[in-house]
């Protein structure tokens, strides 16, 4: 790992405590702290029995022989079992009254709507699975999905899972260059996309980006295109096919493959500390068991609920808590395609009111935007259907938490602040809403069966309220299995920082009540609006521009986005700084990665602060970007004059 801030301090002090409302607890799956503590104890003492007990709720073609095979750092869960996640999300419900229950209620940004019952979703998934088979996709092949938030994305994932193809969903906001890297890394055979999608009233041209990418992706044989915007696009003869045409050619009978528990379910790319994103690999049974159980308990999900997780399916939250977790529970899932402020800043609240949403799971960055837009927007709507609120993706500041509680939850909805990661696959630290007393800004305690701790770099647990590194001390069912194609990096990044213990990359402290307070990333990863970006990724995008000699990217705290990206750039001698060049470079990053990585600010500097061994001292740049000066230790800096120059640049 490169730069790690070693002195993690936390000064936050929050005294407020909110016990769960009695009326909520009475009806909840987990009703009291005593019940939760008993479960925690049982799971701590007999973790394998605990998880095996939970796994029995699911449908197995063949039961496992062994719950856990742990050869650090590789785990196998439910060894010898045969299972299919698509079967568990669909077929299992068809023999119950849920067959005609709404599985997906979808709203497009322009206002169009579709509802798919479990029967209908099953039928569509089976048909698309047959389309994939006919296109030559076999068990074990990789399929890339680059789509808007439309039902066909969930259908594609479930169809892949049904036949044992491994899906790799690539967020629709990524550029064609980012698409090339991800498709090639996993050698995807087929791409499913759409002509475009809608975002804030504009068309996002997905197929055009795919056309660009497919010039450099030799493994792709076929591209299937959903008609969403109906704006004319190029269709490459022999390679590109319309979804709706192919669906006409197949039948709706496609038995689910009986797959090994450890069959690779999906790859999802996430940012790390190098320029190359990591393909996080998740497998089938353990992932299903933990997403199933956490969805049921953390969201206290009941059959009559309308459940809405606002995440895009392109991120792990969408995989686990829009698709697999809720559908395996037979839930009614609301999906919304577009932006929260289209056509007005009350779109979310209008959706809650019209669909009588009961459970809302969103990101702190969205909550901060709602605060900025003003409470008149939610106050215009009847939000009385809401009974539970959740947050994920970044630390939530207590003010935003209180606003969420008072303005959206009317002081009666419990809030579950859930800590987890792409790598963990499912929620790890969280309140259980009928049992846990919450404190604004704390994700509270580990889920039963999860052993989390805060440690020093040499593996010692820290005392109460001392900052340290967040770790997980034993394997859990939905853990990542490896980094696709790079097991060495998997070992090195996650299991070698502190030997044999999972290193999350977050700083944290535990208070005197055992509550966890997550302080954010301690590595060179920036969390912008709840999305992870590696500083190295943005730097390599900048350096790939001919004008740039060197670049260093840091995060600056931002009221709205959590962090904003600030880039310090040294130009090649042949180029001179200008505002126009700043814009060109921002556009270049957008092209290389996507708009989510576009630097908020670019600062030119004729040199960057470095150690004697030549490492860029990002810590100093962070200080300069944040406060305009450097108060921390500069003894390892090679050339002191650089600080003066950077300050001067800031002043002009
Ligand atoms: O820094 C933590 C932050 O998001 C990171 C994981 O990002 P990603 O893999 O993109 O997954 C996001 C959705 C699960 C973590 O390392 N994070 C996530 N949830 C929280 C959080 N930070 C504080 N509180 C949370 N509830």
XYZ file of C-alpha atoms in Angstrom, residues 305-595:
291
model
C -43.643 -3.712 1.914
C -42.729 -1.621 -1.087
C -38.956 -1.475 -0.824
C -36.830 1.116 -2.618
C -33.051 1.157 -2.749
C -32.116 4.157 -4.884
C -28.673 2.866 -5.911
C -27.796 2.225 -9.530
C -27.385 -1.483 -10.231
C -23.944 -0.624 -11.615
C -22.673 -0.482 -8.014
C -22.582 -3.274 -5.478
C -25.474 -1.781 -3.528
C -27.673 -2.333 -6.561
C -26.467 -5.917 -6.992
C -27.086 -6.917 -3.393
C -29.994 -4.684 -2.360
C -31.902 -3.948 -5.570
C -31.663 -7.377 -7.164
C -30.474 -10.432 -5.251
C -31.279 -9.760 -1.581
C -34.795 -8.376 -2.051
C -35.863 -10.798 -4.788
C -34.644 -13.818 -2.847
C -36.934 -12.548 -0.072
C -39.871 -12.252 -2.477
C -40.043 -8.487 -1.990
C -41.701 -5.817 -4.106
C -38.783 -3.751 -5.365
C -39.152 -0.254 -6.682
C -36.680 0.812 -9.378
C -36.279 4.347 -10.689
C -34.205 5.081 -13.758
C -33.239 8.705 -13.410
C -32.026 11.671 -11.390
C -33.504 12.744 -8.026
C -34.102 16.288 -9.264
C -35.855 15.646 -12.538
C -38.086 17.348 -13.466
C -38.044 18.977 -9.996
C -36.128 18.327 -6.772
C -39.105 16.431 -5.343
C -38.968 13.456 -7.696
C -37.997 11.003 -4.950
C -40.775 12.232 -2.663
C -43.300 12.091 -5.440
C -42.253 8.466 -6.052
C -42.539 7.634 -2.344
C -46.020 9.156 -2.245
C -47.341 7.628 -5.462
C -46.028 4.109 -4.848
C -46.535 4.182 -1.065
C -42.903 3.251 -0.447
C -42.310 1.754 3.020
C -38.545 1.294 3.094
C -36.099 3.780 1.589
C -32.363 3.069 1.303
C -30.196 5.851 -0.115
C -26.811 7.582 0.170
C -25.679 10.421 2.453
C -24.636 12.412 -0.610
C -28.264 12.362 -1.828
C -29.483 13.424 1.612
C -27.075 16.359 1.622
C -28.359 17.398 -1.802
C -31.952 17.242 -0.520
C -30.993 19.446 2.417
C -29.499 21.941 0.011
C -32.560 21.955 -2.249
C -34.764 22.741 0.740
C -37.317 20.964 2.875
C -40.219 22.508 0.963
C -39.784 19.688 -1.606
C -40.339 16.713 0.709
C -42.923 18.675 2.703
C -45.104 18.916 -0.406
C -45.682 15.157 -0.293
C -47.373 12.595 1.877
C -44.492 10.453 3.124
C -46.525 8.667 5.780
C -46.040 5.255 4.112
C -42.348 5.279 5.114
C -41.503 3.116 8.105
C -37.747 2.582 7.770
C -34.861 4.616 6.337
C -31.365 3.469 5.440
C -28.049 4.935 4.322
C -24.931 3.493 2.736
C -21.766 4.402 0.895
C -20.010 6.966 3.077
C -20.014 8.344 6.577
C -23.151 10.337 7.314
C -22.676 13.530 9.258
C -24.986 13.817 12.292
C -26.726 16.913 10.853
C -27.719 15.034 7.700
C -28.776 12.057 9.815
C -31.042 14.300 11.952
C -32.529 15.959 8.876
C -33.283 12.549 7.365
C -34.895 11.467 10.613
C -36.996 14.589 11.146
C -37.949 15.749 7.652
C -38.246 12.414 5.846
C -38.886 10.020 8.738
C -41.042 12.490 10.736
C -39.162 11.413 13.844
C -40.715 7.922 13.814
C -38.737 5.870 11.257
C -35.614 4.114 12.526
C -32.487 4.797 10.442
C -30.098 2.001 9.538
C -26.628 3.334 8.672
C -25.056 0.312 7.004
C -21.310 -0.099 6.553
C -20.037 -2.493 3.932
C -18.027 -2.596 0.681
C -17.958 -4.063 -2.811
C -15.565 -6.595 -1.327
C -17.774 -7.616 1.577
C -20.718 -8.286 -0.765
C -23.286 -7.609 1.937
C -23.919 -5.443 4.986
C -21.407 -5.965 7.803
C -21.903 -3.268 10.451
C -25.421 -2.002 10.976
C -28.254 -1.405 13.361
C -31.082 -3.945 13.419
C -33.983 -1.534 13.405
C -36.260 -3.206 15.956
C -33.432 -3.864 18.384
C -30.574 -1.370 18.176
C -30.584 2.083 19.741
C -28.991 4.330 17.120
C -26.561 7.236 17.427
C -26.442 9.743 14.540
C -23.311 9.054 12.502
C -22.559 5.575 13.830
C -23.125 2.350 11.884
C -23.493 0.837 15.399
C -22.396 -2.814 15.709
C -21.402 -5.766 13.536
C -24.148 -7.983 12.158
C -24.370 -11.348 13.975
C -21.634 -13.654 12.698
C -19.359 -10.765 11.684
C -16.296 -10.192 13.813
C -15.119 -6.637 13.228
C -12.468 -4.780 15.187
C -10.290 -1.682 15.075
C -6.562 -2.325 15.198
C -3.169 -0.717 15.004
C -0.990 -1.479 12.028
C 0.745 -4.238 13.934
C -2.490 -6.033 14.686
C -3.317 -4.921 18.223
C -6.867 -3.969 19.139
C -7.071 -0.321 20.122
C -8.843 0.944 23.232
C -12.269 2.594 23.366
C -12.459 5.779 21.296
C -8.972 5.351 19.869
C -8.681 5.576 16.109
C -7.295 2.680 14.091
C -7.810 0.441 11.077
C -11.111 -1.324 10.529
C -10.629 -5.081 10.135
C -12.715 -8.243 9.928
C -11.237 -11.104 11.873
C -12.919 -14.156 10.431
C -14.319 -15.137 7.046
C -17.950 -14.329 6.230
C -20.169 -15.964 3.594
C -20.444 -13.069 1.103
C -16.758 -12.132 1.174
C -14.940 -11.590 -2.087
C -13.126 -14.725 -3.184
C -10.298 -13.057 -5.083
C -9.487 -10.282 -7.536
C -10.211 -11.572 -11.007
C -6.931 -12.626 -12.595
C -4.801 -11.258 -9.761
C -4.788 -13.420 -6.668
C -1.470 -11.913 -5.526
C -3.075 -8.488 -5.335
C -5.947 -10.031 -3.390
C -3.567 -11.454 -0.804
C -1.464 -8.349 -0.644
C -4.203 -5.736 -0.394
C -6.633 -7.405 1.921
C -4.841 -10.059 3.962
C -1.226 -8.947 4.308
C -1.533 -5.433 5.688
C -2.236 -7.123 9.011
C -1.289 -10.748 8.599
C -4.255 -13.085 8.084
C -6.884 -10.449 8.903
C -9.142 -8.682 6.400
C -8.024 -5.065 6.029
C -10.953 -2.910 4.934
C -9.022 0.263 4.085
C -11.184 2.405 6.394
C -10.267 4.223 9.580
C -12.628 3.770 12.528
C -13.054 3.923 16.266
C -15.246 2.005 18.667
C -16.846 3.952 21.491
C -17.391 2.910 25.101
C -20.674 1.196 24.129
C -19.040 -0.881 21.408
C -20.448 1.311 18.608
C -18.380 1.677 15.442
C -17.733 5.117 13.972
C -16.351 4.874 10.444
C -14.019 7.728 9.577
C -13.521 7.054 5.870
C -10.736 5.703 3.685
C -7.172 5.697 4.883
C -5.654 4.784 1.516
C -5.484 6.635 -1.782
C -9.117 6.013 -2.516
C -11.556 8.913 -2.680
C -15.240 8.599 -1.962
C -17.027 11.063 -4.256
C -20.800 11.103 -3.819
C -20.597 7.608 -2.385
C -18.591 6.304 -5.364
C -15.101 4.997 -4.973
C -12.313 6.327 -7.139
C -8.606 5.639 -6.909
C -6.428 8.741 -7.002
C -4.046 6.714 -9.163
C -6.778 6.079 -11.733
C -7.485 9.785 -12.131
C -3.766 10.541 -12.181
C -3.081 8.060 -14.942
C -5.983 9.502 -16.939
C -4.450 12.968 -16.593
C -0.948 11.822 -17.446
C -2.231 10.140 -20.597
C -2.857 13.646 -21.985
C 0.059 14.989 -24.035
C 0.228 18.264 -22.089
C 0.693 16.608 -18.698
C 4.065 15.615 -17.272
C 2.932 14.640 -13.822
C -0.242 14.704 -11.770
C -1.233 14.178 -8.160
C -4.850 13.850 -7.141
C -6.223 14.363 -3.653
C -9.590 14.663 -1.937
C -10.903 17.859 -0.423
C -13.853 17.589 1.987
C -16.990 18.738 0.221
C -20.282 19.576 1.859
C -22.327 17.912 -0.846
C -20.237 15.138 -2.350
C -18.339 14.087 0.777
C -15.098 14.570 -1.132
C -14.187 16.606 -4.184
C -11.338 15.676 -6.519
C -8.507 18.212 -6.692
C -5.728 17.606 -9.211
C -2.266 19.141 -9.044
C -0.746 19.046 -12.502
C 2.745 19.702 -13.797
C 2.762 20.475 -17.504
C 5.203 19.411 -20.170
C 7.581 22.283 -20.977
C 5.886 22.812 -24.325
C 2.562 23.759 -22.709
C 1.556 26.788 -20.704
C -1.126 26.929 -18.017
C -4.486 28.381 -19.009
C -8.136 28.107 -17.994
C -8.830 26.574 -21.350
C -6.287 23.825 -20.677
C -7.936 23.150 -17.310
C -11.216 22.551 -19.122
C -9.516 20.362 -21.712
C -7.992 18.225 -18.975
C -11.272 17.907 -17.096
C -12.919 16.784 -20.333
C -10.064 14.356 -20.912
C -10.641 12.654 -17.552
C -14.343 12.404 -18.382
C -13.446 10.678 -21.616
C -10.959 8.320 -19.983
C -13.049 7.305 -16.972
C -16.423 9.050 -16.885
C -18.007 12.221 -15.548
